[in-house]
Amino acid sequence: DLCASNKSQDEIAAVFTRLCILFNVEDKRVCTYIVKEFKHEVLTVFDKLVLSPTEVCGLVVSDCGTPYDPLTFWNITLPDTPKPPVTPPQPPKPGSNVSRVLFLSDVH
């Protein structure tokens, strides 16, 4: 664990660069400069990350560690209470006031 062993940000960034090159994420030039450019952002995310090193490894490398599965912890037992009946919506009465709504969204 690089963070636990008190490695500097530059040492951790160098490891990320080597891993990027090793796993052919991009060519050497892109790996070198993308890590350099976003070093502080990436290290902040890893510093706040709640995953263990083996979970992160399992997410990145297929046969390494145990990947984190957020669905594992979401088993909710519901009571045997029957659902209430569905009540269809009622259309407005003829002559009711009309409201116009403009919904703008930036989808990207």
mmCIF file with all atom_site columns, C-alpha atoms in Angstrom, residues 28-72:
data_model
loop_
_atom_site.group_PDB
_atom_site.id
_atom_site.type_symbol
_atom_site.label_atom_id
_atom_site.label_alt_id
_atom_site.label_comp_id
_atom_site.label_asym_id
_atom_site.label_entity_id
_atom_site.label_seq_id
_atom_site.pdbx_PDB_ins_code
_atom_site.Cartn_x
_atom_site.Cartn_y
_atom_site.Cartn_z
_atom_site.occupancy
_atom_site.B_iso_or_equiv
_atom_site.pdbx_formal_charge
_atom_site.auth_seq_id
_atom_site.auth_comp_id
_atom_site.auth_asym_id
_atom_site.auth_atom_id
_atom_site.pdbx_PDB_model_num
ATOM 1  C CA . LYS A 1 28 ? 4.161   6.155   -22.971 1.00 0.00 ? 28 LYS A CA 1
ATOM 2  C CA . ARG A 1 29 ? 3.821   9.851   -23.813 1.00 0.00 ? 29 ARG A CA 1
ATOM 3  C CA . VAL A 1 30 ? 0.108   9.976   -22.926 1.00 0.00 ? 30 VAL A CA 1
ATOM 4  C CA . CYS A 1 31 ? 0.594   7.976   -19.707 1.00 0.00 ? 31 CYS A CA 1
ATOM 5  C CA . THR A 1 32 ? 3.443   10.224  -18.612 1.00 0.00 ? 32 THR A CA 1
ATOM 6  C CA . TYR A 1 33 ? 1.677   13.516  -19.217 1.00 0.00 ? 33 TYR A CA 1
ATOM 7  C CA . ILE A 1 34 ? -1.848  12.545  -18.165 1.00 0.00 ? 34 ILE A CA 1
ATOM 8  C CA . VAL A 1 35 ? -0.609  11.383  -14.760 1.00 0.00 ? 35 VAL A CA 1
ATOM 9  C CA . LYS A 1 36 ? 1.522   14.506  -14.437 1.00 0.00 ? 36 LYS A CA 1
ATOM 10 C CA . GLU A 1 37 ? -1.397  16.760  -15.395 1.00 0.00 ? 37 GLU A CA 1
ATOM 11 C CA . PHE A 1 38 ? -3.987  15.156  -13.067 1.00 0.00 ? 38 PHE A CA 1
ATOM 12 C CA . LYS A 1 39 ? -1.717  13.916  -10.271 1.00 0.00 ? 39 LYS A CA 1
ATOM 13 C CA . HIS A 1 40 ? -3.301  16.020  -7.520  1.00 0.00 ? 40 HIS A CA 1
ATOM 14 C CA . GLU A 1 41 ? -6.881  15.153  -8.509  1.00 0.00 ? 41 GLU A CA 1
ATOM 15 C CA . VAL A 1 42 ? -6.177  11.418  -8.748  1.00 0.00 ? 42 VAL A CA 1
ATOM 16 C CA . LEU A 1 43 ? -4.265  11.328  -5.477  1.00 0.00 ? 43 LEU A CA 1
ATOM 17 C CA . THR A 1 44 ? -7.071  13.216  -3.723  1.00 0.00 ? 44 THR A CA 1
ATOM 18 C CA . VAL A 1 45 ? -9.588  10.616  -4.954  1.00 0.00 ? 45 VAL A CA 1
ATOM 19 C CA . PHE A 1 46 ? -7.366  7.736   -3.841  1.00 0.00 ? 46 PHE A CA 1
ATOM 20 C CA . ASP A 1 47 ? -6.810  9.417   -0.480  1.00 0.00 ? 47 ASP A CA 1
ATOM 21 C CA . LYS A 1 48 ? -10.591 9.605   0.080   1.00 0.00 ? 48 LYS A CA 1
ATOM 22 C CA . LEU A 1 49 ? -11.296 6.168   -1.410  1.00 0.00 ? 49 LEU A CA 1
ATOM 23 C CA . VAL A 1 50 ? -12.977 3.717   0.940   1.00 0.00 ? 50 VAL A CA 1
ATOM 24 C CA . LEU A 1 51 ? -11.849 0.620   -0.965  1.00 0.00 ? 51 LEU A CA 1
ATOM 25 C CA . SER A 1 52 ? -9.037  -1.613  0.193   1.00 0.00 ? 52 SER A CA 1
ATOM 26 C CA . PRO A 1 53 ? -5.975  -2.125  -2.034  1.00 0.00 ? 53 PRO A CA 1
ATOM 27 C CA . THR A 1 54 ? -7.158  -5.644  -2.966  1.00 0.00 ? 54 THR A CA 1
ATOM 28 C CA . GLU A 1 55 ? -10.582 -4.272  -4.006  1.00 0.00 ? 55 GLU A CA 1
ATOM 29 C CA . VAL A 1 56 ? -8.960  -1.595  -6.174  1.00 0.00 ? 56 VAL A CA 1
ATOM 30 C CA . CYS A 1 57 ? -6.642  -4.200  -7.705  1.00 0.00 ? 57 CYS A CA 1
ATOM 31 C CA . GLY A 1 58 ? -9.634  -6.437  -8.431  1.00 0.00 ? 58 GLY A CA 1
ATOM 32 C CA . LEU A 1 59 ? -11.370 -3.570  -10.223 1.00 0.00 ? 59 LEU A CA 1
ATOM 33 C CA . VAL A 1 60 ? -8.333  -2.780  -12.382 1.00 0.00 ? 60 VAL A CA 1
ATOM 34 C CA . VAL A 1 61 ? -6.850  -6.239  -13.047 1.00 0.00 ? 61 VAL A CA 1
ATOM 35 C CA . SER A 1 62 ? -9.091  -9.224  -13.772 1.00 0.00 ? 62 SER A CA 1
ATOM 36 C CA . ASP A 1 63 ? -7.208  -11.851 -11.739 1.00 0.00 ? 63 ASP A CA 1
ATOM 37 C CA . CYS A 1 64 ? -6.029  -9.658  -8.860  1.00 0.00 ? 64 CYS A CA 1
ATOM 38 C CA . GLY A 1 65 ? -7.744  -9.324  -5.507  1.00 0.00 ? 65 GLY A CA 1
ATOM 39 C CA . THR A 1 66 ? -11.462 -9.222  -4.894  1.00 0.00 ? 66 THR A CA 1
ATOM 40 C CA . PRO A 1 67 ? -13.289 -6.556  -6.889  1.00 0.00 ? 67 PRO A CA 1
ATOM 41 C CA . TYR A 1 68 ? -15.694 -4.334  -4.975  1.00 0.00 ? 68 TYR A CA 1
ATOM 42 C CA . ASP A 1 69 ? -19.325 -5.137  -5.709  1.00 0.00 ? 69 ASP A CA 1
ATOM 43 C CA . PRO A 1 70 ? -21.671 -2.480  -4.300  1.00 0.00 ? 70 PRO A CA 1
ATOM 44 C CA . LEU A 1 71 ? -24.688 -4.747  -4.788  1.00 0.00 ? 71 LEU A CA 1
ATOM 45 C CA . THR A 1 72 ? -23.437 -7.293  -2.254  1.00 0.00 ? 72 THR A CA 1
#
